[in-house]
mmCIF file of C-alpha atoms in Angstrom:
data_model
loop_
_atom_site.group_PDB
_atom_site.id
_atom_site.type_symbol
_atom_site.label_atom_id
_atom_site.label_comp_id
_atom_site.label_asym_id
_atom_site.label_seq_id
_atom_site.Cartn_x
_atom_site.Cartn_y
_atom_site.Cartn_z
ATOM 1 C CA UNK A 195 -2.069 -26.801 -5.517
ATOM 2 C CA UNK A 196 -0.999 -24.101 -3.129
ATOM 3 C CA UNK A 197 -2.901 -23.448 0.084
ATOM 4 C CA UNK A 198 -2.715 -20.947 2.916
ATOM 5 C CA UNK A 199 -3.508 -21.577 6.580
ATOM 6 C CA UNK A 200 -4.315 -18.908 9.111
ATOM 7 C CA UNK A 201 -4.466 -20.586 12.474
ATOM 8 C CA UNK A 202 -6.139 -17.836 14.451
ATOM 9 C CA UNK A 203 -9.713 -17.238 13.389
ATOM 10 C CA UNK A 204 -10.666 -14.693 16.012
ATOM 11 C CA UNK A 205 -8.252 -12.771 18.217
ATOM 12 C CA UNK A 206 -9.252 -10.385 20.988
ATOM 13 C CA UNK A 207 -6.629 -8.058 22.433
ATOM 14 C CA UNK A 208 -6.524 -5.027 24.652
ATOM 15 C CA UNK A 209 -5.010 -1.809 23.376
ATOM 16 C CA UNK A 210 -1.194 -1.702 23.630
ATOM 17 C CA UNK A 211 -0.928 -5.492 23.550
ATOM 18 C CA UNK A 212 1.415 -7.070 21.037
ATOM 19 C CA UNK A 213 0.027 -8.898 18.038
ATOM 20 C CA UNK A 214 1.221 -11.885 16.072
ATOM 21 C CA UNK A 215 -1.011 -13.538 13.469
ATOM 22 C CA UNK A 216 0.148 -16.800 11.985
ATOM 23 C CA UNK A 217 0.232 -17.639 8.288
ATOM 24 C CA UNK A 218 1.610 -20.822 6.741
ATOM 25 C CA UNK A 219 1.504 -21.799 3.117
ATOM 26 C CA UNK A 220 2.098 -24.985 1.199
ATOM 27 C CA UNK A 221 4.025 -24.554 -2.018
ATOM 28 C CA UNK A 222 7.508 -25.747 -2.807
ATOM 29 C CA UNK A 223 8.560 -23.073 -5.264
ATOM 30 C CA UNK A 224 9.183 -19.355 -5.187
ATOM 31 C CA UNK A 225 6.311 -17.301 -3.827
ATOM 32 C CA UNK A 226 5.230 -13.749 -3.315
ATOM 33 C CA UNK A 227 3.486 -13.153 0.000
ATOM 34 C CA UNK A 228 0.909 -10.591 1.027
ATOM 35 C CA UNK A 229 -1.105 -9.436 3.989
ATOM 36 C CA UNK A 230 -4.345 -7.641 3.247
ATOM 37 C CA UNK A 231 -6.606 -5.907 5.749
ATOM 38 C CA UNK A 232 -10.327 -5.197 5.625
ATOM 39 C CA UNK A 233 -11.535 -2.564 8.071
ATOM 40 C CA UNK A 234 -15.257 -2.640 8.875
ATOM 41 C CA UNK A 235 -17.216 -1.419 5.879
ATOM 42 C CA UNK A 236 -14.125 -0.738 3.787
ATOM 43 C CA UNK A 237 -12.304 -2.192 0.786
ATOM 44 C CA UNK A 238 -9.737 -4.895 1.151
ATOM 45 C CA UNK A 239 -6.388 -3.115 1.065
ATOM 46 C CA UNK A 240 -2.760 -4.120 0.990
ATOM 47 C CA UNK A 241 -0.953 -4.023 4.334
ATOM 48 C CA UNK A 242 2.435 -5.297 3.184
ATOM 49 C CA UNK A 243 4.068 -7.658 0.719
ATOM 50 C CA UNK A 244 7.209 -9.714 0.289
ATOM 51 C CA UNK A 245 8.769 -10.351 -3.109
ATOM 52 C CA UNK A 246 12.476 -10.855 -2.447
ATOM 53 C CA UNK A 247 15.370 -9.592 -0.367
ATOM 54 C CA UNK A 248 15.100 -8.792 3.321
ATOM 55 C CA UNK A 249 12.680 -11.318 4.851
ATOM 56 C CA UNK A 250 11.501 -8.745 7.385
ATOM 57 C CA UNK A 251 8.979 -6.557 5.641
ATOM 58 C CA UNK A 252 7.507 -3.361 7.013
ATOM 59 C CA UNK A 253 4.077 -2.196 6.005
ATOM 60 C CA UNK A 254 1.638 0.558 6.783
ATOM 61 C CA UNK A 255 0.418 1.527 10.258
ATOM 62 C CA UNK A 256 3.368 -0.051 12.072
ATOM 63 C CA UNK A 257 2.780 -3.610 10.871
ATOM 64 C CA UNK A 258 5.599 -5.928 9.879
ATOM 65 C CA UNK A 259 5.896 -9.518 8.735
ATOM 66 C CA UNK A 260 8.723 -11.995 8.619
ATOM 67 C CA UNK A 261 9.159 -14.545 5.866
ATOM 68 C CA UNK A 262 10.745 -17.734 7.191
ATOM 69 C CA UNK A 263 11.308 -19.923 4.157
ATOM 70 C CA UNK A 264 12.235 -23.038 6.113
ATOM 71 C CA UNK A 265 8.942 -22.874 7.994
ATOM 72 C CA UNK A 266 6.807 -21.778 5.026
ATOM 73 C CA UNK A 267 5.555 -18.982 7.243
ATOM 74 C CA UNK A 268 4.796 -15.290 6.906
ATOM 75 C CA UNK A 269 3.558 -14.121 10.297
ATOM 76 C CA UNK A 270 2.200 -10.636 10.820
ATOM 77 C CA UNK A 271 3.277 -8.630 13.869
ATOM 78 C CA UNK A 272 2.643 -5.325 15.538
ATOM 79 C CA UNK A 273 4.266 -4.394 18.866
ATOM 80 C CA UNK A 274 1.339 -2.367 20.200
ATOM 81 C CA UNK A 275 -2.166 -2.540 18.743
ATOM 82 C CA UNK A 276 -4.717 0.245 18.715
ATOM 83 C CA UNK A 277 -8.493 0.150 18.731
ATOM 84 C CA UNK A 278 -8.371 1.280 15.083
ATOM 85 C CA UNK A 279 -6.616 -1.976 14.155
ATOM 86 C CA UNK A 280 -9.901 -3.822 14.617
ATOM 87 C CA UNK A 281 -10.353 -5.499 11.241
ATOM 88 C CA UNK A 282 -10.105 -8.765 9.380
ATOM 89 C CA UNK A 283 -6.647 -9.762 8.184
ATOM 90 C CA UNK A 284 -5.950 -12.028 5.238
ATOM 91 C CA UNK A 285 -2.717 -13.700 4.270
ATOM 92 C CA UNK A 286 -2.240 -14.484 0.560
ATOM 93 C CA UNK A 287 0.294 -16.293 -1.584
ATOM 94 C CA UNK A 288 1.133 -16.028 -5.251
ATOM 95 C CA UNK A 289 3.384 -18.581 -6.882
ATOM 96 C CA UNK A 290 5.865 -17.139 -9.340
ATOM 97 C CA UNK A 291 4.460 -17.414 -12.841
ATOM 98 C CA UNK A 292 0.847 -17.500 -11.693
ATOM 99 C CA UNK A 293 -1.457 -14.524 -11.837
ATOM 100 C CA UNK A 294 -3.911 -15.401 -9.093
ATOM 101 C CA UNK A 295 -3.566 -15.167 -5.332
ATOM 102 C CA UNK A 296 -4.557 -17.878 -2.899
ATOM 103 C CA UNK A 297 -6.004 -16.441 0.291
ATOM 104 C CA UNK A 298 -6.206 -17.811 3.785
ATOM 105 C CA UNK A 299 -9.501 -17.942 5.645
ATOM 106 C CA UNK A 300 -8.815 -14.702 7.490
ATOM 107 C CA UNK A 301 -8.336 -13.662 11.117
ATOM 108 C CA UNK A 302 -10.780 -11.332 12.763
ATOM 109 C CA UNK A 303 -8.960 -9.043 15.187
ATOM 110 C CA UNK A 304 -10.909 -7.223 17.844
ATOM 111 C CA UNK A 305 -9.044 -4.639 19.904
ATOM 112 C CA UNK A 306 -10.744 -3.557 23.091
ATOM 113 C CA UNK A 307 -10.115 -0.023 24.386
ATOM 114 C CA UNK B 284 -4.669 5.963 -7.065
ATOM 115 C CA UNK B 285 -6.070 2.799 -8.583
ATOM 116 C CA UNK B 286 -9.801 2.728 -8.549
ATOM 117 C CA UNK B 287 -11.877 -0.415 -8.883
ATOM 118 C CA UNK B 288 -15.604 0.128 -8.886
ATOM 119 C CA UNK B 289 -18.441 -2.352 -8.731
ATOM 120 C CA UNK B 290 -21.894 -1.613 -10.078
ATOM 121 C CA UNK B 291 -23.852 -2.345 -6.904
ATOM 122 C CA UNK B 292 -23.064 -2.501 -3.182
ATOM 123 C CA UNK B 293 -26.174 -4.539 -2.390
ATOM 124 C CA UNK B 294 -28.273 -6.720 -4.632
ATOM 125 C CA UNK B 295 -31.283 -8.937 -3.919
ATOM 126 C CA UNK B 296 -32.349 -11.465 -6.533
ATOM 127 C CA UNK B 297 -34.681 -14.430 -6.739
ATOM 128 C CA UNK B 298 -33.712 -18.034 -7.353
ATOM 129 C CA UNK B 299 -33.408 -18.729 -11.069
ATOM 130 C CA UNK B 300 -32.774 -15.136 -12.105
ATOM 131 C CA UNK B 301 -29.840 -14.237 -14.308
ATOM 132 C CA UNK B 302 -27.538 -11.876 -12.428
ATOM 133 C CA UNK B 303 -24.852 -9.567 -13.784
ATOM 134 C CA UNK B 304 -22.155 -8.087 -11.566
ATOM 135 C CA UNK B 305 -20.035 -5.417 -13.196
ATOM 136 C CA UNK B 306 -16.537 -4.293 -12.349
ATOM 137 C CA UNK B 307 -14.555 -1.417 -13.837
ATOM 138 C CA UNK B 308 -10.940 -0.439 -13.207
ATOM 139 C CA UNK B 309 -9.269 2.766 -14.320
ATOM 140 C CA UNK B 310 -5.581 1.816 -14.294
ATOM 141 C CA UNK B 311 -5.267 -0.040 -17.587
ATOM 142 C CA UNK B 312 -4.557 -3.285 -15.725
ATOM 143 C CA UNK B 313 -4.252 -6.466 -17.732
ATOM 144 C CA UNK B 314 -5.502 -8.808 -15.013
ATOM 145 C CA UNK B 315 -8.923 -8.793 -13.434
ATOM 146 C CA UNK B 316 -10.370 -11.194 -10.879
ATOM 147 C CA UNK B 317 -13.643 -12.195 -9.306
ATOM 148 C CA UNK B 318 -13.677 -13.641 -5.774
ATOM 149 C CA UNK B 319 -16.399 -14.540 -3.381
ATOM 150 C CA UNK B 320 -15.914 -13.904 0.323
ATOM 151 C CA UNK B 321 -17.689 -16.046 2.886
ATOM 152 C CA UNK B 322 -17.206 -16.063 6.675
ATOM 153 C CA UNK B 323 -14.575 -18.561 7.732
ATOM 154 C CA UNK B 324 -13.619 -19.363 4.151
ATOM 155 C CA UNK B 325 -11.738 -16.222 3.199
ATOM 156 C CA UNK B 326 -11.638 -15.232 -0.460
ATOM 157 C CA UNK B 327 -12.064 -17.880 -3.096
ATOM 158 C CA UNK B 328 -11.246 -17.241 -6.736
ATOM 159 C CA UNK B 329 -14.114 -17.740 -9.174
ATOM 160 C CA UNK B 330 -12.601 -16.591 -12.482
ATOM 161 C CA UNK B 331 -9.906 -14.306 -13.705
ATOM 162 C CA UNK B 332 -8.978 -12.670 -16.980
ATOM 163 C CA UNK B 333 -5.508 -11.723 -18.171
ATOM 164 C CA UNK B 334 -6.542 -9.954 -21.364
ATOM 165 C CA UNK B 335 -9.596 -8.909 -23.306
ATOM 166 C CA UNK B 336 -11.735 -11.951 -24.179
ATOM 167 C CA UNK B 337 -9.331 -14.214 -22.245
ATOM 168 C CA UNK B 338 -10.432 -15.981 -19.087
ATOM 169 C CA UNK B 339 -9.391 -18.773 -16.800
ATOM 170 C CA UNK B 340 -11.338 -20.727 -14.227
ATOM 171 C CA UNK B 341 -10.457 -20.257 -10.627
ATOM 172 C CA UNK B 342 -11.133 -22.589 -7.735
ATOM 173 C CA UNK B 343 -14.945 -22.399 -7.710
ATOM 174 C CA UNK B 344 -16.228 -21.579 -11.232
ATOM 175 C CA UNK B 345 -19.329 -23.783 -11.138
ATOM 176 C CA UNK B 346 -22.517 -21.789 -11.631
ATOM 177 C CA UNK B 347 -20.677 -18.716 -12.882
ATOM 178 C CA UNK B 348 -19.433 -17.317 -16.155
ATOM 179 C CA UNK B 349 -17.531 -14.140 -17.028
ATOM 180 C CA UNK B 350 -17.176 -11.687 -19.837
ATOM 181 C CA UNK B 351 -14.393 -9.270 -20.714
ATOM 182 C CA UNK B 352 -15.124 -7.361 -23.881
ATOM 183 C CA UNK B 353 -13.126 -4.263 -22.901
ATOM 184 C CA UNK B 354 -9.908 -4.044 -20.962
ATOM 185 C CA UNK B 355 -11.364 -1.955 -18.150
ATOM 186 C CA UNK B 356 -14.524 -3.993 -17.579
ATOM 187 C CA UNK B 357 -14.998 -7.510 -16.207
ATOM 188 C CA UNK B 358 -18.443 -8.950 -15.664
ATOM 189 C CA UNK B 359 -19.488 -11.885 -13.526
ATOM 190 C CA UNK B 360 -22.648 -13.688 -14.592
ATOM 191 C CA UNK B 361 -24.789 -16.017 -12.555
ATOM 192 C CA UNK B 362 -26.789 -17.810 -15.234
ATOM 193 C CA UNK B 363 -29.441 -19.053 -12.811
ATOM 194 C CA UNK B 364 -28.970 -17.733 -9.310
ATOM 195 C CA UNK B 365 -29.277 -20.134 -6.408
ATOM 196 C CA UNK B 366 -29.453 -19.538 -2.671
ATOM 197 C CA UNK B 367 -25.971 -20.964 -2.153
ATOM 198 C CA UNK B 368 -24.620 -18.105 -4.238
ATOM 199 C CA UNK B 369 -25.620 -15.618 -1.554
ATOM 200 C CA UNK B 370 -22.274 -14.049 -0.729
ATOM 201 C CA UNK B 371 -20.023 -11.010 -0.933
ATOM 202 C CA UNK B 372 -18.444 -10.714 -4.378
ATOM 203 C CA UNK B 373 -15.153 -8.880 -4.743
ATOM 204 C CA UNK B 374 -13.527 -7.720 -7.932
ATOM 205 C CA UNK B 375 -9.806 -7.005 -8.171
ATOM 206 C CA UNK B 376 -7.297 -5.941 -10.777
ATOM 207 C CA UNK B 377 -3.534 -6.045 -11.137
ATOM 208 C CA UNK B 378 -0.844 -5.190 -13.618
ATOM 209 C CA UNK B 379 1.355 -7.692 -15.423
ATOM 210 C CA UNK B 380 3.769 -5.084 -16.667
ATOM 211 C CA UNK B 381 6.259 -5.385 -13.827
ATOM 212 C CA UNK B 382 6.592 -8.302 -11.465
ATOM 213 C CA UNK B 383 7.241 -6.012 -8.561
ATOM 214 C CA UNK B 384 3.855 -4.361 -8.920
ATOM 215 C CA UNK B 385 1.859 -7.578 -8.705
ATOM 216 C CA UNK B 386 -0.421 -6.143 -6.063
ATOM 217 C CA UNK B 387 -4.131 -6.720 -6.502
ATOM 218 C CA UNK B 388 -6.437 -3.759 -5.947
ATOM 219 C CA UNK B 389 -9.931 -4.493 -4.754
ATOM 220 C CA UNK B 390 -13.324 -2.965 -5.292
ATOM 221 C CA UNK B 391 -15.802 -2.320 -2.461
ATOM 222 C CA UNK B 392 -17.694 -5.553 -3.012
ATOM 223 C CA UNK B 393 -21.257 -6.467 -3.911
ATOM 224 C CA UNK B 394 -23.311 -8.204 -1.269
ATOM 225 C CA UNK B 395 -25.657 -10.474 -3.176
ATOM 226 C CA UNK B 396 -28.648 -12.116 -1.532
ATOM 227 C CA UNK B 397 -30.520 -14.771 -3.456
ATOM 228 C CA UNK B 398 -34.004 -15.490 -2.085
#
């Protein structure tokens, strides 16, 4: 069965700091990878996704993620965070041929002004 | 824009009650999902449906059942609510029509408290 690990459970940063959130998955086959974000009081929404091609994926609000197949990783990055990035971030994996996503446990990001 | 709506934002029920959570999507999506979200555990899949009247168990189906009589509507049923089912319940939908649009769209969630 596939699983997803998010190593950072709670991250506190100051505005303008750089961000990297780790995500590793365990599945030997082809996968689709996602990062979702949940702002306080809002729906879970898609931040970015990787299906194929360029392993460096750019998403909304200046976020990007890099798929490193050899490391089974899909880390999320942002060069300079803002207070409005305070949210919970979830990494998710979908194996090709399956319909359901497997989510990580989430990382709560708190950005201090 | 895809819209996924859930019947209630907050719900308080008593132990042993039968509870219905409703989800409706307006994008003609084939797939619909029910997750529960708990702190430190992320989202865990309860059930999903890939067509009308079709369903598959997810990772934590015990204590739950589902119903999909119409394509746009997917209901989660707690036959006899228990306190350990106090949680945030999220519904999602996605399309099967093109692999590249496999994104799941989420509803606002229902925070269920079982007393």
